[in-house]
Amino acid sequence: MAIITYREALNQALREEMRRDPRVFLMGEEVGLYQGAYKVSQGLLEEFGPKRIIDTPISEAGFTGVGIGAAMVGLRPIVEMMTFNFALVAVDQIVNQAAKILYMSGGQYNVPMVIRGPGGPAHQLAAQHSQSMESYFYHVPGLKIVRPGTPKDAKGLLKSAIRDDDPVIFIESELLYGTKGEVPDGEYTIPLGVADIKREGRDVTIVAYSTMLLLALQAAEELEKEGIFAEVVDPRTLRPLDTELIIGSIKKTNRAVVMESGAGFGGIGTVIGEIISEQAFDYLDAPVERVTGANAPTPYAKNLERAKVPSKERVVAAVKKVLAI
Amino acid sequence: MQKLEHKELVDLLRQMLLMRRFEEKCAEMYALGKIGGFLHLYIGQEAVATGAISVLRPDDYVIASYREHGHALAKGSDPRKVMAELFGRADGLCKGKGGSMHLFDKTHHFLGGHAIVAGQIPIGTGAAFASQYEGKDQVTLCFFGDAAVNQGVFHEALNLAALWHLPIVYICENNRYGMGTAVARATSVKDLYRRAEAYGMPGEAVDGMDVLAVRECVGLAVERARRERIPSFIEAKTYRFRGHSMADPGTYRTKEEVEQEKQRDPLLLFRNHLMAEAVVKESDWKALEKEVRATVEEAVRYADASPEPPVEWLHTDVYVSER
Ligand SMILES: Cc1ncc(C[n+]2csc(CCOP(=O)(O)OP(=O)(O)O)c2C)c(N)n1
């Protein structure tokens, strides 16, 4: 197995899927000549040319809609949001159009399209550039939502997302692009809707995805020094959500800590916590604990930004709380 | 427009020089890690904000994009508070919460730096709407880049402004690139000012490297807006000398192109013009340099001395009731 970065893994997925299927194309701001604001599309223009690697003007609603139309009539667009914060400009197209067309047309038209790009708080980018956007979209029936946390998952899930016949919101992370991990040699895909146990344990289940996954693993390592064995479950796909695997883990550990980087109010963690309480109530030895971003926009100042996002210390404390120690 | 007094000319030069030296210092501070996040420098474009804002009254509004250090300074913001904001400190314009891309200064009617491309265009239009609504004769200047004209809200806002006769002047700073994308690769009609025709609005192009030309052109548009409620669209042709942000090496432009554009450095052009006209002498320029450098040094000292915002501030200003 090769060790590559998350960025390279995504690049490989794009490249392989474009080679496999001539209907797949990539469209967005700076994806071509500039090779991607975060260099995810490095080298793709050179290989596939401007017909399939398409630089757009800054017009998110416009080019997202173009993607939807192209998808309805048979192409398989990948639309890049330079960062997911800008997807808000295109929310009408994503929510009122992409997510609804299959339903409204009584199943006649589907929208096989991926909308991808980075999201989440990153490096003092402040309120308008530092939002975890998954909660905005997960409420919407008709959308699938993927948040990979490792290079292997990023590649396998992106390939599945591209082959999926529904609109998929695929949120990467600026903070993960440079992280490295093992990626299997040769062709592989990871199905959407299948969670993964990233670390086995018996005392508590930590549910965490994307950048929070890294924090959860660090916390688990630290807890192990104290003889506490945390199981880290990565849902990878938020919609559809692999409740079976999550509930299975809770039945084993009887305790749950759910993490997310976004504001906790109305967040993903609320939903996952609720599902756990509903489906595994009899197995819980303590209420589900949530570790989330603060209910405030992301501030610019370094120290305030640090306070906004979950820390390893907060995860450790949450674990101890559900263990009553 | 009437001829400018000696003092006014020197003020324009001082303003541009302050922007330039302030931002050169910003680049240094970014390299030292004192400024974080995204830092978009305005170097090369100083004549636009300087010339345009110089015709305003203090109670007129200005709104801009994330490349707004210059606009804030021209509108009267205290350089010390701007630098403290860039440092993420408690005494910054926005208590350290906004940073480089989100400078706001209510005392100077500066409605902010906005980091979503074109997001500020309807908002500026709203400020003009309010002036209209309240029967006031304030004018709003709304600044944005060449790439912003392709966003939907640009069209929506200009249509409303023309329809409702709002006192606003839209100033497109055409520096020829939206990040790495040249205008011609993004915009179907290359002469951006011609877009105004679609809204029945006066549209003009002006040399954005010539501070006096900008002042003259914007001055007429502001008067038109103030007295006759006619909005305008001005395309200031300019150039940014640095990359899009500190993270961008700018390899999509040739060295020759950048060097050639630097020959039109708005600051040097204006200085040379004033010297040729004997408005300033070499010694005046030296004195100005000294004065401006002292201001910038003082800004850095102030920012350095300002404390980090207290952690409790994470939760203040989320709701007015809990401010
Ligand atoms: C809605 C949105 N899309 C994309 C971006 C990323 N982005 C920031 S600045 C920029 C280029 C804008 O160029 P222009 O409007 O010409 O202004 P300039 O930087 O030249 O001043 C891009 C693509 C953004 N901030 N907002």
XYZ file of C-alpha atoms and ligand atoms in Angstrom:
674
model
C 0.000 0.000 0.000
C 1.175 3.469 -0.838
C 1.245 6.277 1.695
C -0.173 9.399 0.109
C -1.856 12.626 1.137
C -5.582 13.183 1.346
C -5.187 15.692 -1.488
C -3.444 13.118 -3.705
C -6.055 10.515 -2.873
C -8.822 12.816 -4.072
C -6.815 13.647 -7.157
C -6.420 9.938 -7.932
C -10.134 9.355 -7.516
C -10.958 12.181 -9.922
C -8.379 10.994 -12.420
C -9.434 7.359 -12.335
C -13.123 8.116 -12.635
C -12.554 10.519 -15.500
C -10.513 7.897 -17.309
C -13.206 5.303 -16.686
C -16.195 7.363 -17.768
C -16.067 10.061 -20.449
C -19.292 11.555 -19.104
C -17.521 12.651 -15.920
C -16.224 16.213 -15.924
C -14.977 18.686 -13.306
C -16.187 22.253 -13.174
C -15.506 25.138 -10.802
C -13.449 28.203 -9.978
C -9.715 27.796 -10.593
C -9.916 24.032 -11.113
C -8.064 24.130 -14.447
C -5.252 26.517 -15.186
C -4.634 27.217 -11.496
C -4.942 23.472 -10.751
C -7.302 24.038 -7.852
C -7.201 26.602 -5.058
C -6.103 23.717 -2.803
C -4.399 21.819 -5.622
C -6.810 18.909 -5.613
C -7.098 19.068 -9.406
C -3.348 19.224 -10.008
C -2.427 17.899 -13.449
C -5.984 17.193 -14.526
C -6.207 19.946 -17.124
C -3.059 18.573 -18.693
C -4.500 15.092 -18.957
C -8.129 15.795 -19.804
C -8.088 19.199 -21.465
C -10.401 22.175 -21.084
C -13.466 20.319 -22.352
C -13.561 18.238 -19.191
C -11.699 20.391 -16.664
C -13.657 23.579 -16.830
C -12.767 26.899 -15.232
C -15.871 28.899 -14.387
C -16.476 32.516 -13.478
C -17.386 33.213 -9.854
C -21.036 32.343 -10.211
C -21.817 29.464 -7.893
C -25.560 29.433 -8.455
C -25.061 29.549 -12.206
C -22.525 26.775 -12.631
C -24.157 24.536 -10.028
C -27.387 24.831 -11.990
C -25.509 24.073 -15.198
C -24.211 20.937 -13.510
C -27.728 19.912 -12.521
C -29.044 20.335 -16.039
C -26.155 18.406 -17.530
C -26.694 15.636 -14.991
C -30.415 15.405 -15.805
C -29.669 14.685 -19.422
C -26.921 12.163 -18.948
C -23.582 13.652 -17.914
C -21.919 13.095 -14.543
C -20.689 16.489 -13.343
C -18.386 17.100 -10.429
C -18.826 20.672 -9.275
C -16.118 22.077 -7.033
C -16.925 24.690 -4.436
C -13.649 26.447 -3.737
C -14.795 26.200 -0.146
C -18.178 24.963 0.981
C -18.970 28.342 2.483
C -19.577 29.522 -1.065
C -22.090 26.754 -1.681
C -24.509 28.964 0.209
C -24.629 31.138 -2.908
C -25.916 28.058 -4.729
C -28.244 26.761 -2.037
C -31.371 27.332 -4.075
C -29.984 25.197 -6.891
C -28.803 22.508 -4.487
C -31.824 22.361 -2.188
C -34.763 23.387 -4.359
C -33.512 21.853 -7.571
C -30.890 19.110 -7.280
C -32.403 17.516 -4.195
C -35.986 17.639 -5.418
C -35.934 16.782 -9.109
C -36.087 13.005 -8.764
C -39.038 13.315 -6.413
C -40.912 16.012 -8.315
C -40.526 14.179 -11.589
C -41.944 11.025 -10.080
C -38.656 9.273 -10.598
C -38.198 10.276 -14.241
C -35.136 12.493 -13.890
C -32.244 11.890 -11.557
C -29.275 14.131 -10.821
C -26.060 12.109 -10.726
C -23.762 14.840 -9.569
C -21.098 15.463 -6.941
C -20.689 18.833 -5.276
C -17.353 18.802 -3.516
C -14.798 21.040 -1.837
C -13.353 21.794 1.588
C -15.319 22.914 4.628
C -14.928 23.502 8.342
C -12.922 25.902 10.479
C -9.358 26.416 9.268
C -6.367 28.608 10.084
C -7.940 31.913 11.188
C -10.093 32.319 8.117
C -12.839 33.916 10.220
C -16.601 33.771 10.149
C -17.393 33.759 6.424
C -14.774 31.161 5.495
C -14.842 28.838 8.501
C -18.110 26.988 8.723
C -18.890 23.304 8.971
C -21.566 23.109 6.338
C -22.817 19.552 6.705
C -25.590 20.517 9.093
C -27.015 22.953 6.536
C -27.498 20.162 4.022
C -28.218 17.079 6.095
C -31.752 18.256 6.759
C -32.583 17.969 3.084
C -34.086 14.717 1.785
C -32.655 13.904 -1.607
C -29.057 14.779 -0.787
C -26.348 12.381 0.273
C -23.607 13.779 2.493
C -20.079 12.456 2.765
C -17.287 13.677 5.056
C -14.169 11.547 4.697
C -11.431 11.740 7.321
C -8.554 9.716 5.816
C -6.886 9.481 2.396
C -8.151 5.945 1.913
C -11.717 6.920 2.667
C -11.441 10.090 0.609
C -10.487 8.149 -2.500
C -12.866 5.228 -2.112
C -15.816 7.401 -1.160
C -15.251 9.962 -3.898
C -15.222 7.209 -6.494
C -18.514 5.903 -5.135
C -19.960 9.404 -5.012
C -19.103 9.959 -8.673
C -20.774 6.676 -9.611
C -23.797 7.403 -7.455
C -26.995 8.327 -9.253
C -28.065 10.963 -6.722
C -26.656 14.378 -5.840
C -23.854 13.926 -3.330
C -22.495 16.676 -1.101
C -18.875 15.693 -0.551
C -17.176 17.873 2.037
C -13.416 17.698 2.371
C -11.306 19.749 4.770
C -8.537 22.305 4.291
C -6.943 20.939 7.435
C -6.812 17.395 6.065
C -5.419 17.971 2.559
C -1.825 17.568 3.729
C -2.446 14.586 6.028
C -1.082 11.228 4.946
C -2.303 7.669 5.124
C -2.244 4.298 3.476
C -4.242 3.874 0.319
C -4.772 0.430 -1.211
C -3.088 -0.258 -4.509
C -5.377 -0.733 -7.452
C -9.015 -0.039 -7.956
C -11.299 0.059 -4.931
C -14.421 1.847 -3.817
C -16.005 2.380 -0.414
C -19.797 2.307 -0.433
C -21.721 5.327 0.765
C -23.570 4.704 4.004
C -21.053 2.364 5.573
C -19.313 3.525 8.751
C -15.921 2.342 9.903
C -14.363 1.482 13.226
C -11.125 3.434 13.213
C -9.990 2.101 16.575
C -11.363 -0.788 18.590
C -12.217 -0.285 22.251
C -14.545 -1.467 24.985
C -15.202 1.379 27.418
C -16.780 4.151 25.384
C -17.703 4.882 21.763
C -16.512 8.157 20.273
C -18.356 9.008 17.066
C -16.263 11.418 15.018
C -15.687 12.310 11.367
C -13.404 14.501 9.257
C -10.997 16.633 11.320
C -12.744 15.558 14.510
C -11.723 11.990 13.759
C -8.074 12.936 14.212
C -8.853 14.576 17.537
C -10.834 11.531 18.656
C -7.941 9.228 17.819
C -5.491 11.441 19.711
C -7.835 11.507 22.684
C -8.231 7.722 22.544
C -4.480 7.317 22.608
C -4.191 9.538 25.627
C -7.046 7.759 27.407
C -5.391 4.429 26.808
C -2.497 5.559 28.991
C -5.016 5.766 31.805
C -6.412 2.345 31.014
C -9.512 3.636 29.238
C -10.168 1.985 25.889
C -12.217 4.123 23.564
C -13.697 2.790 20.362
C -13.603 5.395 17.596
C -16.381 5.107 15.040
C -16.212 7.153 11.850
C -19.597 7.420 10.130
C -17.863 8.736 6.962
C -21.248 9.232 5.319
C -23.719 11.336 7.303
C -26.613 10.669 4.997
C -27.289 7.797 4.606
C -26.017 7.141 8.136
C -24.807 3.707 9.147
C -26.800 3.543 12.370
C -26.304 -0.184 12.599
C -22.580 0.013 13.100
C -22.882 2.938 15.513
C -25.548 1.214 17.595
C -23.569 -2.026 17.523
C -20.611 -0.224 19.028
C -22.753 1.391 21.738
C -24.154 -2.006 22.668
C -20.601 -3.101 23.277
C -19.318 -0.043 25.154
C -22.561 1.320 26.687
C -21.314 4.864 26.497
C -21.196 7.450 23.743
C -19.448 10.728 22.973
C -20.417 12.363 19.670
C -18.210 14.992 18.062
C -18.583 17.660 15.410
C -16.662 20.831 14.574
C -19.753 22.871 13.756
C -21.995 24.674 16.228
C -23.764 22.164 18.431
C -27.190 23.771 18.213
C -29.152 21.866 15.581
C -26.012 20.051 14.553
C -25.179 16.582 13.300
C -24.184 15.529 16.808
C -27.704 16.248 18.016
C -29.124 13.899 15.441
C -26.647 11.107 16.036
C -27.074 11.501 19.795
C -30.840 11.298 19.364
C -30.597 8.172 17.229
C -28.390 6.539 19.847
C -30.820 7.462 22.631
C -33.744 6.106 20.621
C -32.206 2.891 19.443
C -29.828 1.977 22.233
C -31.455 3.539 25.288
C -31.441 0.291 27.240
C -27.759 -0.172 26.627
C -26.637 3.293 27.751
C -25.012 3.639 31.149
C -24.868 7.442 30.825
C -26.508 10.123 28.711
C -24.852 10.701 25.346
C -22.253 13.443 25.626
C -21.634 15.852 22.752
C -18.417 17.707 22.000
C -19.174 20.367 19.417
C -18.022 23.703 18.119
C -19.236 26.675 20.159
C -22.559 28.227 19.236
C -20.866 31.291 17.821
C -19.504 32.218 14.411
C -15.826 31.375 14.016
C -13.770 34.349 15.205
C -10.530 35.500 13.601
C -8.299 35.894 16.673
C -6.165 32.809 17.224
C -7.049 32.318 20.847
C -10.767 32.749 20.222
C -10.649 30.381 17.268
C -8.998 27.792 19.460
C -11.837 28.182 21.946
C -14.434 27.830 19.189
C -13.457 24.351 18.027
C -13.388 21.161 20.108
C -10.054 20.257 21.672
C -8.523 16.954 22.684
C -8.924 17.990 26.317
C -12.651 18.431 25.842
C -12.964 14.963 24.313
C -11.021 13.411 27.180
C -13.205 15.267 29.671
C -16.391 14.127 27.907
C -15.233 10.524 27.976
C -14.505 10.790 31.670
C -17.893 12.320 32.232
C -19.759 9.430 30.608
C -17.543 7.052 32.566
C -18.326 9.024 35.728
C -14.662 9.522 36.591
C -14.455 69.930 -10.669
C -12.612 72.829 -9.170
C -8.872 72.776 -9.017
C -7.447 71.179 -5.919
C -5.694 73.159 -3.273
C -2.107 72.343 -2.406
C -3.135 70.728 0.851
C -5.685 68.483 -0.834
C -3.121 67.232 -3.297
C -0.636 66.460 -0.567
C -3.383 64.712 1.398
C -4.069 62.427 -1.543
C -0.395 61.600 -1.821
C -0.127 60.975 1.903
C -3.138 58.709 1.823
C -1.744 56.555 -0.966
C 1.636 56.416 0.654
C 0.078 55.363 3.942
C -1.809 52.523 2.244
C 1.356 51.366 0.527
C 3.627 51.441 3.563
C 0.935 50.039 5.814
C 0.470 47.015 3.592
C 4.169 46.462 3.024
C 4.338 46.218 6.792
C 1.375 43.828 6.764
C 3.279 41.502 4.453
C 6.197 41.546 6.890
C 3.938 40.865 9.837
C 2.300 37.994 7.954
C 5.708 36.453 7.348
C 6.391 36.748 11.070
C 3.130 34.992 11.841
C 1.627 38.017 13.575
C -1.126 38.184 10.991
C -2.921 34.968 10.112
C -5.715 33.767 7.866
C -5.973 35.164 4.359
C -4.242 38.458 3.653
C -5.111 40.183 0.370
C -2.966 43.206 -0.350
C -4.235 46.245 -2.228
C -0.797 47.314 -3.432
C -1.062 48.795 -6.927
C -4.704 49.779 -6.577
C -4.317 52.632 -4.063
C -5.401 55.351 -6.458
C -8.890 53.905 -6.690
C -9.885 53.969 -3.029
C -7.943 57.170 -2.428
C -9.421 59.101 -5.337
C -12.949 57.796 -4.899
C -13.270 58.168 -1.154
C -11.666 61.610 -1.207
C -14.862 63.083 -2.678
C -17.075 61.759 0.098
C -18.439 63.419 3.179
C -17.744 61.660 6.469
C -21.385 60.563 6.703
C -21.359 58.877 3.291
C -21.117 55.106 3.305
C -18.426 52.837 1.931
C -18.579 49.080 1.564
C -15.933 46.814 0.069
C -14.668 43.288 -0.419
C -11.978 41.371 1.489
C -9.263 43.522 -0.154
C -10.342 46.468 1.939
C -7.472 47.713 4.092
C -7.080 50.704 1.785
C -10.750 51.586 1.818
C -10.884 51.466 5.598
C -7.837 53.726 5.905
C -9.184 56.153 3.304
C -12.517 56.290 5.108
C -10.679 57.429 8.197
C -10.109 54.286 10.241
C -7.310 54.542 12.757
C -4.294 52.635 11.347
C -3.530 51.428 14.858
C -6.935 49.822 15.167
C -6.707 48.325 11.707
C -3.337 46.766 12.525
C -4.611 45.521 15.875
C -7.486 43.845 14.050
C -5.069 42.163 11.668
C -3.135 40.947 14.707
C -6.366 39.567 16.175
C -6.202 41.766 19.243
C -8.778 43.169 21.617
C -8.248 46.769 20.474
C -8.779 45.945 16.833
C -11.587 47.608 14.908
C -13.732 44.505 15.402
C -12.283 43.263 18.697
C -10.180 40.736 16.817
C -13.219 38.860 15.608
C -13.157 39.984 11.992
C -9.556 40.005 10.806
C -8.190 41.184 7.488
C -11.219 40.263 5.405
C -13.821 41.715 7.754
C -12.855 45.222 8.823
C -15.894 47.264 9.898
C -15.827 50.782 11.322
C -19.170 52.207 12.283
C -17.806 55.553 13.470
C -16.548 56.188 9.965
C -19.582 54.771 8.155
C -17.523 51.917 6.817
C -19.892 49.021 6.271
C -17.258 46.421 6.117
C -15.052 44.127 4.262
C -16.924 41.133 2.934
C -15.308 37.838 2.008
C -18.016 36.280 -0.109
C -17.411 37.562 -3.617
C -20.193 40.060 -4.514
C -21.916 39.581 -1.162
C -21.452 43.262 -0.366
C -23.109 44.553 -3.535
C -26.761 44.165 -2.463
C -25.814 45.235 1.057
C -24.320 48.495 -0.164
C -27.461 48.921 -2.213
C -29.430 48.547 1.010
C -27.493 51.358 2.653
C -28.358 53.578 -0.320
C -31.953 52.457 -0.026
C -31.978 53.575 3.607
C -30.636 57.022 2.702
C -33.347 57.319 0.083
C -35.998 56.077 2.512
C -35.047 58.553 5.191
C -34.761 61.445 2.774
C -31.080 61.928 3.539
C -28.560 63.018 0.964
C -25.868 60.516 1.816
C -24.227 58.542 -0.960
C -22.873 55.009 -0.824
C -19.750 53.865 -2.625
C -19.755 50.141 -3.234
C -16.414 48.590 -4.224
C -15.856 45.156 -5.714
C -13.512 43.316 -8.076
C -13.855 42.452 -11.737
C -14.841 38.882 -10.959
C -17.776 39.961 -8.806
C -19.758 41.181 -11.801
C -20.502 37.594 -12.754
C -22.421 36.807 -9.600
C -26.196 36.893 -9.677
C -26.519 39.410 -6.861
C -24.563 41.953 -8.881
C -27.319 42.000 -11.510
C -30.103 41.894 -8.986
C -28.686 44.791 -6.990
C -27.968 47.046 -9.964
C -31.423 46.473 -11.321
C -32.954 47.509 -8.000
C -30.718 50.551 -7.672
C -31.692 51.825 -11.109
C -35.343 50.951 -10.649
C -35.553 52.717 -7.309
C -33.201 55.625 -8.085
C -30.819 54.871 -5.253
C -27.911 57.171 -4.378
C -25.095 54.731 -4.956
C -21.960 54.515 -7.056
C -20.723 51.036 -7.902
C -16.977 50.947 -8.376
C -15.565 47.893 -10.056
C -11.824 47.678 -9.513
C -10.771 45.854 -12.624
C -7.322 44.565 -11.759
C -7.661 42.110 -14.642
C -7.699 38.944 -12.537
C -10.105 37.187 -10.237
C -7.626 35.090 -8.349
C -5.896 33.227 -11.208
C -8.556 33.852 -13.819
C -8.028 36.658 -16.316
C -11.115 38.776 -16.997
C -11.352 37.566 -20.577
C -11.636 33.970 -19.378
C -14.520 34.794 -17.058
C -16.563 37.612 -18.520
C -18.350 37.628 -21.863
C -18.308 41.391 -22.391
C -14.768 42.625 -21.772
C -15.641 46.271 -21.221
C -17.191 45.833 -17.832
C -18.561 49.384 -17.657
C -20.869 48.557 -20.547
C -22.856 46.310 -18.271
C -24.425 49.485 -16.887
C -26.380 49.832 -20.135
C -28.439 46.809 -19.208
C -29.813 48.725 -16.225
C -30.177 52.103 -17.876
C -27.450 53.426 -15.632
C -24.503 55.657 -16.574
C -21.411 53.511 -16.993
C -17.876 54.785 -17.398
C -14.334 53.529 -17.431
C -11.553 55.449 -15.747
C -7.802 55.035 -15.427
C -7.547 53.527 -11.966
C -3.845 54.309 -11.784
C -4.532 58.031 -11.911
C -5.811 59.257 -8.593
C -6.997 62.586 -9.991
C -8.876 60.931 -12.828
C -10.607 58.607 -10.376
C -11.438 61.524 -8.141
C -12.921 63.486 -10.994
C -14.953 60.615 -12.388
C -16.282 59.412 -9.042
C -16.861 63.007 -7.971
C -19.294 63.564 -10.828
C -21.057 60.278 -10.150
C -21.372 61.064 -6.457
C -22.890 64.449 -7.214
C -25.310 62.785 -9.645
C -26.273 60.310 -6.952
C -26.611 62.934 -4.237
C -28.543 65.558 -6.191
C -30.403 63.555 -8.810
C -30.616 60.052 -7.357
C -28.979 58.528 -10.368
C -26.824 55.505 -9.574
C -23.658 54.891 -11.631
C -21.308 52.104 -12.472
C -17.613 52.933 -12.777
C -14.944 50.575 -13.991
C -11.554 51.626 -12.641
C -8.839 49.978 -14.690
C -6.059 49.026 -12.341
C -3.678 46.216 -11.467
C -2.628 44.380 -8.336
C 1.126 44.139 -8.002
C 1.097 41.178 -5.612
C -0.517 37.756 -5.774
C -4.208 37.361 -5.033
C -3.350 36.691 -1.392
C -0.165 35.967 0.490
C -0.706 32.298 -0.370
C -0.672 32.960 -4.113
C 2.613 33.200 -6.014
C 0.719 34.551 -9.019
C 2.315 32.296 -11.603
C -0.593 32.801 -14.011
C 0.880 36.210 -14.924
C 4.163 36.697 -16.718
C 6.978 38.580 -15.021
C 7.035 40.917 -18.010
C 3.381 41.777 -17.581
C 3.805 42.561 -13.887
C 6.955 44.583 -14.523
C 5.253 46.525 -17.267
C 2.288 47.322 -15.047
C 4.591 48.451 -12.278
C 5.706 51.206 -14.620
C 2.242 52.618 -13.990
C 2.611 52.513 -10.214
C -0.124 54.923 -9.117
C 1.836 56.188 -6.148
C 4.971 57.021 -8.124
C 2.996 58.435 -11.040
C 1.230 60.834 -8.733
C 4.377 61.764 -6.843
C 6.190 62.450 -10.094
C 3.263 64.475 -11.338
C 3.234 66.611 -8.214
C 6.973 67.096 -8.430
C 6.796 68.077 -12.073
C 4.122 70.601 -11.175
C 6.323 71.769 -8.294
C 3.565 71.007 -5.805
C 5.951 68.913 -3.757
C 9.713 68.946 -3.550
C 12.056 66.041 -2.867
C 12.295 67.210 0.729
C 8.498 67.224 1.112
C 8.352 63.662 -0.152
C 11.053 62.616 2.308
C 9.155 64.270 5.106
C 5.964 62.496 4.069
C 7.778 59.166 4.012
C 9.056 59.803 7.483
C 5.668 60.791 8.786
C 3.928 57.775 7.239
C 6.560 55.333 8.434
C 6.146 56.685 11.943
C 2.393 56.169 11.688
C 2.880 52.582 10.551
C 5.450 51.850 13.246
C 3.099 53.281 15.812
C 0.303 51.051 14.473
C 2.481 47.977 14.918
C 3.497 49.045 18.417
C -0.127 49.599 19.329
C -1.193 46.252 17.909
C 1.637 44.442 19.628
C 0.767 46.004 22.953
C -2.912 45.206 22.666
C -3.955 42.046 24.545
C -5.582 38.994 22.996
C -9.353 39.204 23.258
C -10.633 37.532 26.427
C -11.970 34.052 25.723
C -15.445 35.040 26.920
C -15.690 37.220 23.829
C -16.208 34.061 21.798
C -19.830 34.242 22.873
C -20.417 37.984 22.853
C -21.881 39.790 19.835
C -23.744 36.703 18.687
C -27.035 38.339 19.661
C -27.623 41.990 20.468
C -29.505 40.987 23.599
C -26.392 39.229 24.863
C -23.867 41.766 23.719
C -18.815 33.350 -3.492
C -17.340 33.188 -3.483
N -16.764 32.367 -4.372
C -15.419 32.210 -4.378
C -14.640 32.878 -3.491
C -13.120 32.685 -3.503
N -12.486 33.876 -4.010
C -12.111 34.854 -3.183
S -11.536 36.161 -3.982
C -11.741 35.464 -5.473
C -11.390 36.257 -6.697
C -12.180 37.535 -6.775
O -11.671 38.394 -7.738
P -12.184 39.877 -7.935
O -13.651 39.960 -7.622
O -11.779 40.307 -9.287
O -11.475 40.729 -6.824
P -9.919 40.974 -6.578
O -9.425 39.831 -5.759
O -9.276 41.060 -7.915
O -9.835 42.235 -5.793
C -12.255 34.184 -5.321
C -12.517 33.244 -6.415
C -15.284 33.710 -2.551
N -14.595 34.379 -1.608
N -16.619 33.860 -2.586
